[in-house]
Short mmCIF file of N, CA and C in Angstrom, two decimals:
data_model
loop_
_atom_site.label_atom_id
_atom_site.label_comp_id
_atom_site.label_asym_id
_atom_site.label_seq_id
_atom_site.Cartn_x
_atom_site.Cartn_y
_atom_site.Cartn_z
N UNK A 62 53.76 -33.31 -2.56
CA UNK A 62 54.69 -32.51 -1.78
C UNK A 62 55.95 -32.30 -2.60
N UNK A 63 56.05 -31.08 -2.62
CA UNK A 63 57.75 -30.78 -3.24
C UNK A 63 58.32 -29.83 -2.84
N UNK A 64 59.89 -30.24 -2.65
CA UNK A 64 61.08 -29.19 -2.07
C UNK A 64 61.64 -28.58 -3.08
N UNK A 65 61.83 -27.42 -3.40
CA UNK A 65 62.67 -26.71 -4.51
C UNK A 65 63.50 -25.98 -3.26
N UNK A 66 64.63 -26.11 -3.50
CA UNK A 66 65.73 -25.16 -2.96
C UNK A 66 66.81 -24.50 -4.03
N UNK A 67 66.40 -24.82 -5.17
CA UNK A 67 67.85 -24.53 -5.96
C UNK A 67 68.09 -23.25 -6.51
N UNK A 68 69.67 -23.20 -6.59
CA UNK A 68 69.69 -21.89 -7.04
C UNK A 68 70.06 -21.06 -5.97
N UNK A 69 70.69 -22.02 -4.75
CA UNK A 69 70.66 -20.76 -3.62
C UNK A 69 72.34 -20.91 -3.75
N UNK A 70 73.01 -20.59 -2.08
CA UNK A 70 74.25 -21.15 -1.83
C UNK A 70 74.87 -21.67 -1.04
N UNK A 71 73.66 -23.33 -0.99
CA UNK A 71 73.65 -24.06 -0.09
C UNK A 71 74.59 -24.96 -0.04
N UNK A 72 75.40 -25.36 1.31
CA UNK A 72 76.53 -26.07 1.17
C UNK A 72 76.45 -27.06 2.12
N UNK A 73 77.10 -28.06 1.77
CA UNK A 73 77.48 -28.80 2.88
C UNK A 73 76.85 -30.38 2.18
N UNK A 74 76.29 -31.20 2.94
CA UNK A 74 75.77 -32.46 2.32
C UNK A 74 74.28 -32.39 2.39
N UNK A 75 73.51 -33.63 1.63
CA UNK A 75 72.47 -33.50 1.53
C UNK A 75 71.70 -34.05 2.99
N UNK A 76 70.85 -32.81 3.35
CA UNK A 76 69.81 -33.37 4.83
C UNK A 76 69.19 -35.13 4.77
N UNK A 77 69.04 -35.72 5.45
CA UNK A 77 67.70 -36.54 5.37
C UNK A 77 66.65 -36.38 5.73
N UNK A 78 66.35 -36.62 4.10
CA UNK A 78 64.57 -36.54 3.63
C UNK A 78 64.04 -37.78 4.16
N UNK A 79 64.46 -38.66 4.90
CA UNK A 79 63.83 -39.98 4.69
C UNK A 79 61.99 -39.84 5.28
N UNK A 80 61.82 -38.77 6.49
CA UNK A 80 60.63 -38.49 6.90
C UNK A 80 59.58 -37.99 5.76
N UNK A 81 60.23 -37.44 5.04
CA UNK A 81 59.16 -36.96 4.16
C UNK A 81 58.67 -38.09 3.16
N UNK A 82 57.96 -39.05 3.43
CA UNK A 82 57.84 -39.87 2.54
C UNK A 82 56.62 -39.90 1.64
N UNK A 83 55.99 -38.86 1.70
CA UNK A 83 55.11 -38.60 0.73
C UNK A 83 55.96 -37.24 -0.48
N UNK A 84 57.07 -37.24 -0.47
CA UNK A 84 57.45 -36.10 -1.27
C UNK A 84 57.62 -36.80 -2.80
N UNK A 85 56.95 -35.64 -3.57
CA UNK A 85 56.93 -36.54 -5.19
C UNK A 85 58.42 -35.69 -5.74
N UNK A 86 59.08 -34.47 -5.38
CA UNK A 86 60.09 -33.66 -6.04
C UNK A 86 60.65 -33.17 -5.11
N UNK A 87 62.36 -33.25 -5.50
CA UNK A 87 63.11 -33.04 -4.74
C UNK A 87 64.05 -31.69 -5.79
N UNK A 88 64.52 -30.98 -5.55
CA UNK A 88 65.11 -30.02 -6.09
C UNK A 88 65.87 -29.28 -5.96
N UNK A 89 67.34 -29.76 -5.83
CA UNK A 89 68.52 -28.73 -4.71
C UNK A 89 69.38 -28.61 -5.99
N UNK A 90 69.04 -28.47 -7.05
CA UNK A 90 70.24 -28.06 -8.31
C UNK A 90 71.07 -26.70 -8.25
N UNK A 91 72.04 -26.45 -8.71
CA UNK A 91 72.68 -25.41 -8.60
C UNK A 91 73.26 -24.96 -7.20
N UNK A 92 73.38 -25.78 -6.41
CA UNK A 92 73.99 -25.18 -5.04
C UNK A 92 75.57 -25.82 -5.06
N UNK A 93 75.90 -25.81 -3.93
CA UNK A 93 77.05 -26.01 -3.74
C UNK A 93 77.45 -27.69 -2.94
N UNK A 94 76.39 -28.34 -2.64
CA UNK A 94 75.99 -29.15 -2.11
C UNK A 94 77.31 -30.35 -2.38
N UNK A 95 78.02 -31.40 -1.53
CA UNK A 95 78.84 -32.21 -1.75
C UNK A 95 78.51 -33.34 -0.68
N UNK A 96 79.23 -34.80 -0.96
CA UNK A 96 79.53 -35.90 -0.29
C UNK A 96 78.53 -36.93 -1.34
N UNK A 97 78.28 -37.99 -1.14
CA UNK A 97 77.30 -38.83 -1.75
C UNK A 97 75.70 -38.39 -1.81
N UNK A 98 74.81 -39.08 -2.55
CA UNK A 98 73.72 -39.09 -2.58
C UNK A 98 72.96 -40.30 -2.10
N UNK A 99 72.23 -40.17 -1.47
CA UNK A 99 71.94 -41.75 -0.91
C UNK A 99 70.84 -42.17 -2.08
N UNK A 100 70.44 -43.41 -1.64
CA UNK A 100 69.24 -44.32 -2.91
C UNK A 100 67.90 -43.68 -2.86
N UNK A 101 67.68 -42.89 -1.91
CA UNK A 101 66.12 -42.18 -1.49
C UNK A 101 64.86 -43.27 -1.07
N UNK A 102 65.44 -44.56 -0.67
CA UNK A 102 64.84 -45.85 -0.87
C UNK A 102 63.80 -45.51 0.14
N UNK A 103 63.22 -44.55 0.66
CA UNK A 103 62.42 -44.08 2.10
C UNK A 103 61.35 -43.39 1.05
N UNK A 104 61.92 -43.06 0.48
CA UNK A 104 60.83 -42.05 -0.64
C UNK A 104 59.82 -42.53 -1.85
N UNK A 105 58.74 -43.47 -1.43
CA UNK A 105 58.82 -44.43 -2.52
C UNK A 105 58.10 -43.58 -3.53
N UNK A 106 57.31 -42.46 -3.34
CA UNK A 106 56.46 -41.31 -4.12
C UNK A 106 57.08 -40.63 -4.90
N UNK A 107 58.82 -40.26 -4.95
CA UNK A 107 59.35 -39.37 -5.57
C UNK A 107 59.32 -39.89 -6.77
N UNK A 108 59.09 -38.85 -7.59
CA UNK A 108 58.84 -38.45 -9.24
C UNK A 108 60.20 -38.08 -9.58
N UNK A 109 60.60 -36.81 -9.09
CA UNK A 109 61.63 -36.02 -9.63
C UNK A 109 62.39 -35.99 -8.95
N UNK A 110 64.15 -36.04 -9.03
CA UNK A 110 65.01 -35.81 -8.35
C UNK A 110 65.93 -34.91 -9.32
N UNK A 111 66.21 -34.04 -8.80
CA UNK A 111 67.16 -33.00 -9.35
C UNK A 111 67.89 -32.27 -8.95
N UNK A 112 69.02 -33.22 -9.51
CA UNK A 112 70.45 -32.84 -7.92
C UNK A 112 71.74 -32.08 -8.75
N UNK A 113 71.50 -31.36 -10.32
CA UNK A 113 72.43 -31.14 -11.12
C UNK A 113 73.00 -30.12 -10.56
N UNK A 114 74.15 -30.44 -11.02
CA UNK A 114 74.99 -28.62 -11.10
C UNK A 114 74.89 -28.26 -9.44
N UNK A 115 75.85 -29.70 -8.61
CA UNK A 115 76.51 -29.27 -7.43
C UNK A 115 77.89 -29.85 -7.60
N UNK A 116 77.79 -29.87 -6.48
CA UNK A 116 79.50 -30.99 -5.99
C UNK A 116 79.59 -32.74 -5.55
N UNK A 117 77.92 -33.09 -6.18
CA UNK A 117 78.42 -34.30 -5.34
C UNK A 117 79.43 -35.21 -6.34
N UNK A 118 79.68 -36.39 -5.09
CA UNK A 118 80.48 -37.21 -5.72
C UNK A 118 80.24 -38.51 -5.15
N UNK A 119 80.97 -39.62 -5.86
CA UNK A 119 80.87 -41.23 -5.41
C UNK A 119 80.21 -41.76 -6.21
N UNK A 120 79.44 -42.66 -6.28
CA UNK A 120 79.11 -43.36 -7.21
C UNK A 120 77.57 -43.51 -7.32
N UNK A 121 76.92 -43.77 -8.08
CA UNK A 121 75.72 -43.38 -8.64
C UNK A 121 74.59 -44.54 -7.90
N UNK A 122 73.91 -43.92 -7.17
CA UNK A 122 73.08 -44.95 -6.78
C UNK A 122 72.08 -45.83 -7.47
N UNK A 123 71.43 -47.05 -7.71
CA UNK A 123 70.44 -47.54 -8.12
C UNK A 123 68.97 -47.20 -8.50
N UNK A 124 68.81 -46.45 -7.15
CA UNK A 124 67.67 -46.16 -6.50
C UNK A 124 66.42 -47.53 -6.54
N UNK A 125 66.92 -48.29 -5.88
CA UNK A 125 66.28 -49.34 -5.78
C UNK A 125 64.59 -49.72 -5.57
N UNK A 126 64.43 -48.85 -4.49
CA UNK A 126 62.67 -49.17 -4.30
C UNK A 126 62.21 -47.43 -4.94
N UNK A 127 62.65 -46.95 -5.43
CA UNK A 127 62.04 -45.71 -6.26
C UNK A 127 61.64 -45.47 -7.46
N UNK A 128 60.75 -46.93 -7.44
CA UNK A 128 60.16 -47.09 -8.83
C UNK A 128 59.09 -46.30 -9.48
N UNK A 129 59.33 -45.15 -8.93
CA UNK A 129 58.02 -44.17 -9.64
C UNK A 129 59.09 -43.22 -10.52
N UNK A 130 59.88 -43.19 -9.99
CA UNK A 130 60.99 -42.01 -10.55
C UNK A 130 60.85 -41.82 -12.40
N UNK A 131 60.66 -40.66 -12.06
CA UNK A 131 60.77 -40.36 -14.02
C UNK A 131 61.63 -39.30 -14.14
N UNK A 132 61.52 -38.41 -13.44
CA UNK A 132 62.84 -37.83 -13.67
C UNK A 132 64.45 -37.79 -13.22
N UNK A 133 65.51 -37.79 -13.82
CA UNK A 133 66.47 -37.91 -12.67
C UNK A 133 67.95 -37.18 -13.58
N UNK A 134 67.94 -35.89 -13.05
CA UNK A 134 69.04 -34.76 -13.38
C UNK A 134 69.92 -34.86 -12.38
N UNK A 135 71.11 -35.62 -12.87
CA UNK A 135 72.00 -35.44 -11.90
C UNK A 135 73.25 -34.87 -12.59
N UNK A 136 73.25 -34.42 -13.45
CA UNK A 136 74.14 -33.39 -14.67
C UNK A 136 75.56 -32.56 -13.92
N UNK A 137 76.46 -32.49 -14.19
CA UNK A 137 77.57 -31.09 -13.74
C UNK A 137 77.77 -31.29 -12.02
N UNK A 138 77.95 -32.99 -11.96
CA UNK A 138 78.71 -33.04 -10.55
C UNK A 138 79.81 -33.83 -10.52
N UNK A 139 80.31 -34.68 -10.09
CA UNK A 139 81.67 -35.04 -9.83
C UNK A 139 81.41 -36.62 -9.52
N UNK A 140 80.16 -37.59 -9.69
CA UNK A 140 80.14 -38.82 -10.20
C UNK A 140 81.28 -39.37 -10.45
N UNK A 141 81.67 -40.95 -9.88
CA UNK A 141 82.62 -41.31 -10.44
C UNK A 141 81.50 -43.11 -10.65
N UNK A 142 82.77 -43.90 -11.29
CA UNK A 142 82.33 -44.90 -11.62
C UNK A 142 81.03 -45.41 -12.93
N UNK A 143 80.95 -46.52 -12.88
CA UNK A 143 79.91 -46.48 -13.85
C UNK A 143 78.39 -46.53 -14.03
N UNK A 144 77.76 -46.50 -14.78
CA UNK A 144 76.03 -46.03 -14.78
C UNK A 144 75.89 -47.07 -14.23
N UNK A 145 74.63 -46.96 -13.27
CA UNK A 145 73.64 -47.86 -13.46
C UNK A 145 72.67 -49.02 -14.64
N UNK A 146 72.48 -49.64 -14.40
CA UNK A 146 71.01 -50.22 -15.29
C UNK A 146 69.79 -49.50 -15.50
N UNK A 147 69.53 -49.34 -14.11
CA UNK A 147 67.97 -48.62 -13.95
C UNK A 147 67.10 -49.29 -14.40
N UNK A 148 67.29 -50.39 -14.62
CA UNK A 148 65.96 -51.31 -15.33
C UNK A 148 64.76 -51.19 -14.01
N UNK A 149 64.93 -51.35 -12.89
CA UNK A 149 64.36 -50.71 -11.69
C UNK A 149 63.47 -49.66 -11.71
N UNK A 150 63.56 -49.15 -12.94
CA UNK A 150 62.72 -47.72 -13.02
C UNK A 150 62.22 -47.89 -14.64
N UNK A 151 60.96 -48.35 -14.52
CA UNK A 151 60.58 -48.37 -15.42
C UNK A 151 59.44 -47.33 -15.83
N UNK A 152 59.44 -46.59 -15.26
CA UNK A 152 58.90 -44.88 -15.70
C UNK A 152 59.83 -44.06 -15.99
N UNK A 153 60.72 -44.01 -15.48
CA UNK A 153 61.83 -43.32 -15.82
C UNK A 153 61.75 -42.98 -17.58
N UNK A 154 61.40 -41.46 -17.58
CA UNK A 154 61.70 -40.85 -18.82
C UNK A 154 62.99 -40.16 -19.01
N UNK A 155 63.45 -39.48 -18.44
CA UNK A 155 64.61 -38.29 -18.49
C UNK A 155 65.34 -38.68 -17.41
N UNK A 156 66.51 -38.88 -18.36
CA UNK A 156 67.91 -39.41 -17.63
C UNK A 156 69.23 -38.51 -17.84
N UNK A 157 69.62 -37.66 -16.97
CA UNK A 157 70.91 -36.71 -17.92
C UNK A 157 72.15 -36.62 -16.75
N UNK A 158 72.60 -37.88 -17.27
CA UNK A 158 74.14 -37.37 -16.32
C UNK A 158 75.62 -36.62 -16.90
N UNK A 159 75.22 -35.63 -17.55
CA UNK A 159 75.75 -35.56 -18.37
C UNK A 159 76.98 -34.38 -17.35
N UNK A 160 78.21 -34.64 -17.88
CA UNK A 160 79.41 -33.58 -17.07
C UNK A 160 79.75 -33.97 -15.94
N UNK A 161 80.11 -35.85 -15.63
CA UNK A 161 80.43 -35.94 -14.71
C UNK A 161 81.62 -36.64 -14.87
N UNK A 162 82.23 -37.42 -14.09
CA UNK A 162 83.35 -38.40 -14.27
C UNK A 162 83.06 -40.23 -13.96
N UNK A 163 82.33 -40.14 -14.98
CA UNK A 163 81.76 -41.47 -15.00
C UNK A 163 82.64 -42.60 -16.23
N UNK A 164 82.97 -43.32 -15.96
CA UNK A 164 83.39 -44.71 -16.57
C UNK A 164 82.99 -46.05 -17.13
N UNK A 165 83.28 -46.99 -17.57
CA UNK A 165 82.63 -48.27 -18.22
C UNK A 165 82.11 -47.64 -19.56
N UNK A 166 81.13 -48.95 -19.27
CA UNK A 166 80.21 -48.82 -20.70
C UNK A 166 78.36 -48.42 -20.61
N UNK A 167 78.51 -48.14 -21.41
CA UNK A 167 76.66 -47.64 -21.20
C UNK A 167 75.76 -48.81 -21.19
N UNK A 168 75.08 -48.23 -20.30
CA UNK A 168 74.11 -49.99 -19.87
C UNK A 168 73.07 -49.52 -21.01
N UNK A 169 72.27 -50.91 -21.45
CA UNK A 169 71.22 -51.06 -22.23
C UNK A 169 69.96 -50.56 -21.59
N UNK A 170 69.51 -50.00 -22.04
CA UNK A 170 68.78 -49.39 -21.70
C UNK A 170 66.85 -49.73 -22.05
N UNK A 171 66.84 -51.21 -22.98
CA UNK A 171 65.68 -51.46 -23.36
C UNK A 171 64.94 -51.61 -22.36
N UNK A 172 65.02 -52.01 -21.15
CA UNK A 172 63.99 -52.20 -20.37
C UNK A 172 63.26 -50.99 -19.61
N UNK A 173 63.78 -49.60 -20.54
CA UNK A 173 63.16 -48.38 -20.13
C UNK A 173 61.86 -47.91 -20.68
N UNK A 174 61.28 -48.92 -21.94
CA UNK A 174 60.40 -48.00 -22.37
C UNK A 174 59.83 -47.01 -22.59
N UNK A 175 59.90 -45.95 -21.57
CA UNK A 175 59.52 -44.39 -21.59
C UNK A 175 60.46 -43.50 -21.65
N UNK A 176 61.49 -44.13 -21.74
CA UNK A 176 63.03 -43.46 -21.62
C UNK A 176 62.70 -42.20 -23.04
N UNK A 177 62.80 -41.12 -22.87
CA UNK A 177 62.59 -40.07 -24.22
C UNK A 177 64.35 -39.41 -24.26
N UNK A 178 64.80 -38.71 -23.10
CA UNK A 178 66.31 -38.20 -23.02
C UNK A 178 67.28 -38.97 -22.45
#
């Protein structure tokens, strides 16, 4: 199952997905979208999350029980604080938070193995 919405000029905060718990991709990039992102910890199937190039903000979730996750674009939003570990995600290939207002130091990242970006 996958949601693509992006690209529209959708505003406001993100719905809860928590019902959809067979969804492998989530896809609201490019909107206008603001407030936090929650952990998606309901979603244990999701693959892809791709939340770049809105408005959110706050601090970067774990994503704790979303250990399938390999992708995760959260690029050109308004992030504050510092990265995660993500050692939690050990599929996790593609990681790009890139253009936000994030702080500290960069976590180590060896326990990613598949980590490629």
């Amino acid at each position: 199952l996958s949601l693509n919405v992006s690209f529209n000029k959708l505003q406001g905060i993100l719905p809860d997905f928590s019902q959809l718990t067979n969804i492998t991709e989530l896809n609201a990039a490019g909107n206008f979208l603001s407030g936090t992102i929650p952990d998606f910890k309901s979603l244990p199937e999701l693959t892809n999350l791709i939340l770049d190039q809105n408005e959110f903000s706050g601090n970067l979730p774990n994503f704790t029980n979303v250990n399938k996750l390999q992708y995760l674009f959260l690029y050109k939003n308004n992030f504050t604080g510092s990265i995660p570990n993500y050692s939690n995600l050990p599929g996790l290939k593609w990681l790009d938070l890139a253009e936000n207002n994030l702080s500290g130091i960069i976590p180590n990242f060896q326990n990613l193995p598949l980590l490629e970006v």
